[in-house]
Amino acid sequence: MTTIPRDTRDRPAAGGRTALPPSLETPTPPRRRRLGGRLRVLVAAAVTLVFVAPIYLMLVNAFKSQEKILDNPIAPPWPPTLENLTQALTRPDNLIPLGLRNSLIVAVVSVALIVPLGSAFSFYISRRSGRVKAAILVALSAGLMIPPQVTLLPTIKILTWIGLDHTYPGLILANLGGGYLSFAVFVYVGFMRSVPDEIIQAARLDGATGLRIWWQIVMPLVRPATATVVIFLTLWIWNDFLNPLFILGPLQGQTITTGLYLTIGQYSVDYGQLFGIMFLAGVLPVAGYLTVQKQFVAGLTSGATK
């Protein structure tokens, strides 16, 4: 026989009704639970469809002719054709091959410079006192909070002053500052906090310098963080449109994003070639992600079971 506690039995609930203990409350009907679960599934499916629909349209229309795209853009490509990709790669102005090459060079060089700079600075920050670390992180957070459009004009003026405007070194130098470096520092600092101080002290007792400790001991331990930084920064730099458009200029060269913009006509659009260019622009980032996806997933789930 279940006994109701005295304090629960004597205290009236809201509305003058006696509150029951959790063991005697009426459970949620199974039908209501099933309806709630189905509603959550429908909402999740709708949100997923919103994100997947542009990718689906790009994939199916990249292998369809202009007539079939205009007739039914959501239909699967049957029979598929490679004419769109061929026309994009064999344009007389070489706009797409040059754009892919330039985007790859800019992204690789920028990330190759940001990773060692960000990780070394993060190693220095992670070993400082609380106030010094907090002050530096607050200053770096401005790079994440200030929109890049606000700093675009001052950046161009600085590059013009030092003679690097309308050049690829100037574009790479612009990528080293702002939110890209701040993002790398914040990711690395979070991972380097988990590196035990005993390992650092033991290496110093063995005569290792700070540079050697950072490169040979700390960097292998934060490999998932490096994969996370590389993937995010590569995608951001690859998809960047404003910096290449204003820093390089349309007459000095282009990346794949500005090249895609230049292929859109004023009065007519070749949708088949446009979707083919979109497909080519997405192949390299997807291939890079598949190469380091294990380290990327490890970086996202690090500490989840601690």
mmCIF file of N, CA and C in Angstrom, residues 95-192:
data_model
loop_
_atom_site.group_PDB
_atom_site.id
_atom_site.type_symbol
_atom_site.label_atom_id
_atom_site.label_comp_id
_atom_site.label_asym_id
_atom_site.label_seq_id
_atom_site.Cartn_x
_atom_site.Cartn_y
_atom_site.Cartn_z
ATOM 1 N N LEU A 95 38.345 31.041 -67.555
ATOM 2 C CA LEU A 95 37.910 31.680 -66.324
ATOM 3 C C LEU A 95 37.806 30.685 -65.177
ATOM 4 N N ILE A 96 37.263 29.506 -65.445
ATOM 5 C CA ILE A 96 37.040 28.530 -64.375
ATOM 6 C C ILE A 96 38.325 27.798 -63.988
ATOM 7 N N PRO A 97 39.124 27.279 -64.951
ATOM 8 C CA PRO A 97 40.396 26.658 -64.528
ATOM 9 C C PRO A 97 41.300 27.595 -63.742
ATOM 10 N N LEU A 98 41.387 28.855 -64.181
ATOM 11 C CA LEU A 98 42.203 29.816 -63.445
ATOM 12 C C LEU A 98 41.599 30.130 -62.083
ATOM 13 N N GLY A 99 40.264 30.220 -62.026
ATOM 14 C CA GLY A 99 39.616 30.482 -60.747
ATOM 15 C C GLY A 99 39.829 29.359 -59.752
ATOM 16 N N LEU A 100 39.726 28.109 -60.208
ATOM 17 C CA LEU A 100 39.970 26.972 -59.323
ATOM 18 C C LEU A 100 41.415 26.957 -58.842
ATOM 19 N N ARG A 101 42.336 27.232 -59.767
ATOM 20 C CA ARG A 101 43.753 27.238 -59.376
ATOM 21 C C ARG A 101 44.038 28.352 -58.386
ATOM 22 N N ASN A 102 43.522 29.548 -58.653
ATOM 23 C CA ASN A 102 43.793 30.671 -57.760
ATOM 24 C C ASN A 102 43.168 30.465 -56.386
ATOM 25 N N SER A 103 41.934 29.948 -56.346
ATOM 26 C CA SER A 103 41.295 29.684 -55.056
ATOM 27 C C SER A 103 42.074 28.652 -54.262
ATOM 28 N N LEU A 104 42.557 27.617 -54.948
ATOM 29 C CA LEU A 104 43.326 26.577 -54.258
ATOM 30 C C LEU A 104 44.623 27.151 -53.690
ATOM 31 N N ILE A 105 45.310 27.969 -54.468
ATOM 32 C CA ILE A 105 46.574 28.547 -53.993
ATOM 33 C C ILE A 105 46.330 29.477 -52.812
ATOM 34 N N VAL A 106 45.341 30.354 -52.927
ATOM 35 C CA VAL A 106 45.062 31.304 -51.850
ATOM 36 C C VAL A 106 44.642 30.583 -50.581
ATOM 37 N N ALA A 107 43.768 29.588 -50.698
ATOM 38 C CA ALA A 107 43.288 28.872 -49.519
ATOM 39 C C ALA A 107 44.411 28.079 -48.851
ATOM 40 N N VAL A 108 45.208 27.378 -49.648
ATOM 41 C CA VAL A 108 46.275 26.543 -49.079
ATOM 42 C C VAL A 108 47.346 27.402 -48.412
ATOM 43 N N VAL A 109 47.781 28.460 -49.081
ATOM 44 C CA VAL A 109 48.833 29.310 -48.511
ATOM 45 C C VAL A 109 48.330 30.030 -47.268
ATOM 46 N N SER A 110 47.088 30.531 -47.316
ATOM 47 C CA SER A 110 46.543 31.249 -46.156
ATOM 48 C C SER A 110 46.432 30.329 -44.947
ATOM 49 N N VAL A 111 45.883 29.134 -45.143
ATOM 50 C CA VAL A 111 45.730 28.198 -44.027
ATOM 51 C C VAL A 111 47.089 27.719 -43.541
ATOM 52 N N ALA A 112 48.031 27.504 -44.470
ATOM 53 C CA ALA A 112 49.371 27.064 -44.077
ATOM 54 C C ALA A 112 50.088 28.100 -43.223
ATOM 55 N N LEU A 113 49.736 29.371 -43.358
ATOM 56 C CA LEU A 113 50.330 30.412 -42.521
ATOM 57 C C LEU A 113 49.547 30.633 -41.233
ATOM 58 N N ILE A 114 48.223 30.518 -41.307
ATOM 59 C CA ILE A 114 47.397 30.766 -40.118
ATOM 60 C C ILE A 114 47.584 29.678 -39.075
ATOM 61 N N VAL A 115 47.702 28.421 -39.497
ATOM 62 C CA VAL A 115 47.800 27.316 -38.534
ATOM 63 C C VAL A 115 49.030 27.440 -37.645
ATOM 64 N N PRO A 116 50.254 27.603 -38.172
ATOM 65 C CA PRO A 116 51.395 27.745 -37.247
ATOM 66 C C PRO A 116 51.363 29.031 -36.432
ATOM 67 N N LEU A 117 50.930 30.135 -37.047
ATOM 68 C CA LEU A 117 50.854 31.383 -36.286
ATOM 69 C C LEU A 117 49.812 31.291 -35.175
ATOM 70 N N GLY A 118 48.642 30.782 -35.495
ATOM 71 C CA GLY A 118 47.589 30.672 -34.489
ATOM 72 C C GLY A 118 47.916 29.689 -33.389
ATOM 73 N N SER A 119 48.496 28.546 -33.753
ATOM 74 C CA SER A 119 48.820 27.546 -32.736
ATOM 75 C C SER A 119 49.967 27.994 -31.830
ATOM 76 N N ALA A 120 50.986 28.640 -32.403
ATOM 77 C CA ALA A 120 52.093 29.121 -31.573
ATOM 78 C C ALA A 120 51.629 30.218 -30.619
ATOM 79 N N PHE A 121 50.813 31.142 -31.106
ATOM 80 C CA PHE A 121 50.299 32.196 -30.240
ATOM 81 C C PHE A 121 49.367 31.623 -29.177
ATOM 82 N N SER A 122 48.603 30.602 -29.539
ATOM 83 C CA SER A 122 47.713 29.955 -28.567
ATOM 84 C C SER A 122 48.507 29.236 -27.488
ATOM 85 N N PHE A 123 49.614 28.628 -27.858
ATOM 86 C CA PHE A 123 50.466 27.972 -26.866
ATOM 87 C C PHE A 123 51.024 28.988 -25.880
ATOM 88 N N TYR A 124 51.377 30.159 -26.386
ATOM 89 C CA TYR A 124 51.860 31.219 -25.497
ATOM 90 C C TYR A 124 50.747 31.691 -24.567
ATOM 91 N N ILE A 125 49.535 31.873 -25.122
ATOM 92 C CA ILE A 125 48.418 32.356 -24.305
ATOM 93 C C ILE A 125 48.029 31.337 -23.248
ATOM 94 N N SER A 126 47.998 30.064 -23.625
ATOM 95 C CA SER A 126 47.525 29.037 -22.692
ATOM 96 C C SER A 126 48.430 28.887 -21.478
ATOM 97 N N ARG A 127 49.659 29.382 -21.530
ATOM 98 C CA ARG A 127 50.583 29.265 -20.407
ATOM 99 C C ARG A 127 50.715 30.575 -19.631
ATOM 100 N N ARG A 128 49.892 31.575 -19.955
ATOM 101 C CA ARG A 128 49.937 32.839 -19.238
ATOM 102 C C ARG A 128 48.971 32.806 -18.064
ATOM 103 N N SER A 129 49.060 33.858 -17.226
ATOM 104 C CA SER A 129 48.170 33.966 -16.080
ATOM 105 C C SER A 129 46.757 34.305 -16.530
ATOM 106 N N GLY A 130 45.829 34.247 -15.606
ATOM 107 C CA GLY A 130 44.429 34.430 -15.957
ATOM 108 C C GLY A 130 44.110 35.802 -16.518
ATOM 109 N N ARG A 131 44.638 36.866 -15.921
ATOM 110 C CA ARG A 131 44.332 38.217 -16.385
ATOM 111 C C ARG A 131 44.941 38.503 -17.748
ATOM 112 N N VAL A 132 46.176 38.093 -17.942
ATOM 113 C CA VAL A 132 46.824 38.316 -19.238
ATOM 114 C C VAL A 132 46.089 37.547 -20.332
ATOM 115 N N LYS A 133 45.742 36.306 -20.051
ATOM 116 C CA LYS A 133 45.027 35.494 -21.020
ATOM 117 C C LYS A 133 43.672 36.100 -21.348
ATOM 118 N N ALA A 134 42.957 36.556 -20.333
ATOM 119 C CA ALA A 134 41.635 37.131 -20.561
ATOM 120 C C ALA A 134 41.721 38.400 -21.401
ATOM 121 N N ALA A 135 42.715 39.245 -21.125
ATOM 122 C CA ALA A 135 42.861 40.485 -21.885
ATOM 123 C C ALA A 135 43.153 40.198 -23.358
ATOM 124 N N ILE A 136 44.021 39.223 -23.624
ATOM 125 C CA ILE A 136 44.360 38.904 -25.017
ATOM 126 C C ILE A 136 43.155 38.311 -25.739
ATOM 127 N N LEU A 137 42.416 37.432 -25.075
ATOM 128 C CA LEU A 137 41.250 36.807 -25.709
ATOM 129 C C LEU A 137 40.147 37.832 -25.979
ATOM 130 N N VAL A 138 40.006 38.801 -25.080
ATOM 131 C CA VAL A 138 39.014 39.855 -25.320
ATOM 132 C C VAL A 138 39.402 40.671 -26.556
ATOM 133 N N ALA A 139 40.677 40.973 -26.694
ATOM 134 C CA ALA A 139 41.126 41.721 -27.871
ATOM 135 C C ALA A 139 40.921 40.921 -29.148
ATOM 136 N N LEU A 140 41.188 39.617 -29.096
ATOM 137 C CA LEU A 140 41.007 38.780 -30.278
ATOM 138 C C LEU A 140 39.542 38.560 -30.613
ATOM 139 N N SER A 141 38.689 38.621 -29.616
ATOM 140 C CA SER A 141 37.260 38.411 -29.890
ATOM 141 C C SER A 141 36.687 39.485 -30.803
ATOM 142 N N ALA A 142 37.353 40.644 -30.875
ATOM 143 C CA ALA A 142 36.880 41.693 -31.791
ATOM 144 C C ALA A 142 36.937 41.215 -33.234
ATOM 145 N N GLY A 143 37.911 40.351 -33.535
ATOM 146 C CA GLY A 143 37.991 39.822 -34.892
ATOM 147 C C GLY A 143 36.822 38.943 -35.265
ATOM 148 N N LEU A 144 36.164 38.350 -34.278
ATOM 149 C CA LEU A 144 34.993 37.524 -34.540
ATOM 150 C C LEU A 144 33.698 38.325 -34.492
ATOM 151 N N MET A 145 33.664 39.389 -33.703
ATOM 152 C CA MET A 145 32.432 40.145 -33.531
ATOM 153 C C MET A 145 32.249 41.228 -34.581
ATOM 154 N N ILE A 146 33.344 41.821 -35.063
ATOM 155 C CA ILE A 146 33.236 42.892 -36.049
ATOM 156 C C ILE A 146 33.008 42.288 -37.426
ATOM 157 N N PRO A 147 31.991 42.686 -38.143
ATOM 158 C CA PRO A 147 31.752 42.144 -39.493
ATOM 159 C C PRO A 147 32.919 42.461 -40.422
ATOM 160 N N PRO A 148 33.280 41.540 -41.314
ATOM 161 C CA PRO A 148 34.418 41.810 -42.218
ATOM 162 C C PRO A 148 34.158 42.951 -43.178
ATOM 163 N N GLN A 149 32.879 43.252 -43.477
ATOM 164 C CA GLN A 149 32.593 44.369 -44.372
ATOM 165 C C GLN A 149 33.036 45.706 -43.776
ATOM 166 N N VAL A 150 33.061 45.780 -42.427
ATOM 167 C CA VAL A 150 33.447 47.027 -41.765
ATOM 168 C C VAL A 150 34.933 47.301 -41.947
ATOM 169 N N THR A 151 35.727 46.265 -41.933
ATOM 170 C CA THR A 151 37.183 46.429 -42.013
ATOM 171 C C THR A 151 37.728 46.287 -43.438
ATOM 172 N N LEU A 152 36.850 46.098 -44.420
ATOM 173 C CA LEU A 152 37.330 45.869 -45.792
ATOM 174 C C LEU A 152 38.016 47.106 -46.353
ATOM 175 N N LEU A 153 37.392 48.272 -46.229
ATOM 176 C CA LEU A 153 37.990 49.499 -46.771
ATOM 177 C C LEU A 153 39.302 49.861 -46.078
ATOM 178 N N PRO A 154 39.398 49.835 -44.739
ATOM 179 C CA PRO A 154 40.716 50.085 -44.122
ATOM 180 C C PRO A 154 41.775 49.078 -44.556
ATOM 181 N N THR A 155 41.377 47.817 -44.741
ATOM 182 C CA THR A 155 42.345 46.819 -45.199
ATOM 183 C C THR A 155 42.876 47.157 -46.580
ATOM 184 N N ILE A 156 41.988 47.583 -47.486
ATOM 185 C CA ILE A 156 42.421 47.941 -48.831
ATOM 186 C C ILE A 156 43.354 49.155 -48.796
ATOM 187 N N LYS A 157 43.063 50.112 -47.932
ATOM 188 C CA LYS A 157 43.932 51.297 -47.830
ATOM 189 C C LYS A 157 45.319 50.919 -47.312
ATOM 190 N N ILE A 158 45.368 49.999 -46.338
ATOM 191 C CA ILE A 158 46.665 49.551 -45.818
ATOM 192 C C ILE A 158 47.446 48.812 -46.898
ATOM 193 N N LEU A 159 46.765 47.950 -47.643
ATOM 194 C CA LEU A 159 47.443 47.213 -48.723
ATOM 195 C C LEU A 159 47.918 48.170 -49.810
ATOM 196 N N THR A 160 47.155 49.213 -50.087
ATOM 197 C CA THR A 160 47.589 50.204 -51.079
ATOM 198 C C THR A 160 48.814 50.963 -50.579
ATOM 199 N N TRP A 161 48.850 51.262 -49.289
ATOM 200 C CA TRP A 161 49.965 52.007 -48.716
ATOM 201 C C TRP A 161 51.268 51.215 -48.775
ATOM 202 N N ILE A 162 51.171 49.893 -48.591
ATOM 203 C CA ILE A 162 52.381 49.064 -48.630
ATOM 204 C C ILE A 162 52.628 48.467 -50.015
ATOM 205 N N GLY A 163 51.788 48.809 -50.987
ATOM 206 C CA GLY A 163 52.009 48.365 -52.357
ATOM 207 C C GLY A 163 51.578 46.953 -52.660
ATOM 208 N N LEU A 164 50.628 46.406 -51.927
ATOM 209 C CA LEU A 164 50.178 45.035 -52.159
ATOM 210 C C LEU A 164 48.721 44.962 -52.599
ATOM 211 N N ASP A 165 48.146 46.093 -52.986
ATOM 212 C CA ASP A 165 46.777 46.037 -53.503
ATOM 213 C C ASP A 165 46.774 45.405 -54.894
ATOM 214 N N HIS A 166 45.696 44.733 -55.240
ATOM 215 C CA HIS A 166 45.531 44.033 -56.517
ATOM 216 C C HIS A 166 46.609 42.967 -56.709
ATOM 217 N N THR A 167 47.014 42.337 -55.626
ATOM 218 C CA THR A 167 47.987 41.250 -55.701
ATOM 219 C C THR A 167 47.515 40.088 -54.835
ATOM 220 N N TYR A 168 47.974 38.890 -55.197
ATOM 221 C CA TYR A 168 47.633 37.722 -54.400
ATOM 222 C C TYR A 168 48.333 37.720 -53.042
ATOM 223 N N PRO A 169 49.578 38.171 -52.926
ATOM 224 C CA PRO A 169 50.143 38.305 -51.573
ATOM 225 C C PRO A 169 49.337 39.244 -50.691
ATOM 226 N N GLY A 170 48.773 40.297 -51.264
ATOM 227 C CA GLY A 170 47.931 41.185 -50.472
ATOM 228 C C GLY A 170 46.662 40.493 -50.003
ATOM 229 N N LEU A 171 46.050 39.671 -50.860
ATOM 230 C CA LEU A 171 44.858 38.919 -50.458
ATOM 231 C C LEU A 171 45.183 37.921 -49.360
ATOM 232 N N ILE A 172 46.324 37.245 -49.478
ATOM 233 C CA ILE A 172 46.733 36.288 -48.444
ATOM 234 C C ILE A 172 47.039 37.005 -47.137
ATOM 235 N N LEU A 173 47.690 38.158 -47.218
ATOM 236 C CA LEU A 173 47.974 38.927 -46.005
ATOM 237 C C LEU A 173 46.686 39.397 -45.338
ATOM 238 N N ALA A 174 45.690 39.774 -46.121
ATOM 239 C CA ALA A 174 44.404 40.175 -45.547
ATOM 240 C C ALA A 174 43.718 38.998 -44.860
ATOM 241 N N ASN A 175 43.920 37.787 -45.380
ATOM 242 C CA ASN A 175 43.316 36.609 -44.752
ATOM 243 C C ASN A 175 43.958 36.256 -43.418
ATOM 244 N N LEU A 176 45.203 36.708 -43.198
ATOM 245 C CA LEU A 176 45.889 36.376 -41.951
ATOM 246 C C LEU A 176 45.319 37.117 -40.758
ATOM 247 N N GLY A 177 44.659 38.223 -40.993
ATOM 248 C CA GLY A 177 44.109 38.988 -39.883
ATOM 249 C C GLY A 177 42.621 38.761 -39.740
ATOM 250 N N GLY A 178 42.033 39.519 -38.835
ATOM 251 C CA GLY A 178 40.585 39.463 -38.674
ATOM 252 C C GLY A 178 40.101 38.186 -38.034
ATOM 253 N N GLY A 179 38.958 37.740 -38.507
ATOM 254 C CA GLY A 179 38.295 36.608 -37.866
ATOM 255 C C GLY A 179 38.971 35.281 -38.079
ATOM 256 N N TYR A 180 39.731 35.105 -39.159
ATOM 257 C CA TYR A 180 40.357 33.813 -39.419
ATOM 258 C C TYR A 180 41.369 33.461 -38.326
ATOM 259 N N LEU A 181 42.277 34.387 -38.040
ATOM 260 C CA LEU A 181 43.271 34.128 -37.004
ATOM 261 C C LEU A 181 42.620 34.038 -35.623
ATOM 262 N N SER A 182 41.631 34.859 -35.363
ATOM 263 C CA SER A 182 40.948 34.810 -34.070
ATOM 264 C C SER A 182 40.267 33.465 -33.859
ATOM 265 N N PHE A 183 39.613 32.967 -34.897
ATOM 266 C CA PHE A 183 38.967 31.658 -34.789
ATOM 267 C C PHE A 183 39.984 30.567 -34.489
ATOM 268 N N ALA A 184 41.113 30.577 -35.186
ATOM 269 C CA ALA A 184 42.145 29.575 -34.950
ATOM 270 C C ALA A 184 42.672 29.644 -33.518
ATOM 271 N N VAL A 185 42.889 30.849 -33.015
ATOM 272 C CA VAL A 185 43.401 31.001 -31.654
ATOM 273 C C VAL A 185 42.410 30.474 -30.631
ATOM 274 N N PHE A 186 41.138 30.788 -30.777
ATOM 275 C CA PHE A 186 40.136 30.328 -29.824
ATOM 276 C C PHE A 186 40.025 28.808 -29.818
ATOM 277 N N VAL A 187 40.100 28.179 -30.978
ATOM 278 C CA VAL A 187 40.024 26.710 -31.038
ATOM 279 C C VAL A 187 41.251 26.093 -30.389
ATOM 280 N N TYR A 188 42.431 26.604 -30.723
ATOM 281 C CA TYR A 188 43.663 26.018 -30.183
ATOM 282 C C TYR A 188 43.780 26.234 -28.673
ATOM 283 N N VAL A 189 43.379 27.395 -28.181
ATOM 284 C CA VAL A 189 43.466 27.647 -26.744
ATOM 285 C C VAL A 189 42.595 26.658 -25.979
ATOM 286 N N GLY A 190 41.403 26.387 -26.483
ATOM 287 C CA GLY A 190 40.537 25.416 -25.809
ATOM 288 C C GLY A 190 41.144 24.029 -25.737
ATOM 289 N N PHE A 191 41.874 23.622 -26.763
ATOM 290 C CA PHE A 191 42.493 22.303 -26.755
ATOM 291 C C PHE A 191 43.772 22.288 -25.928
ATOM 292 N N MET A 192 44.545 23.359 -25.993
ATOM 293 C CA MET A 192 45.825 23.365 -25.291
ATOM 294 C C MET A 192 45.665 23.488 -23.787
#
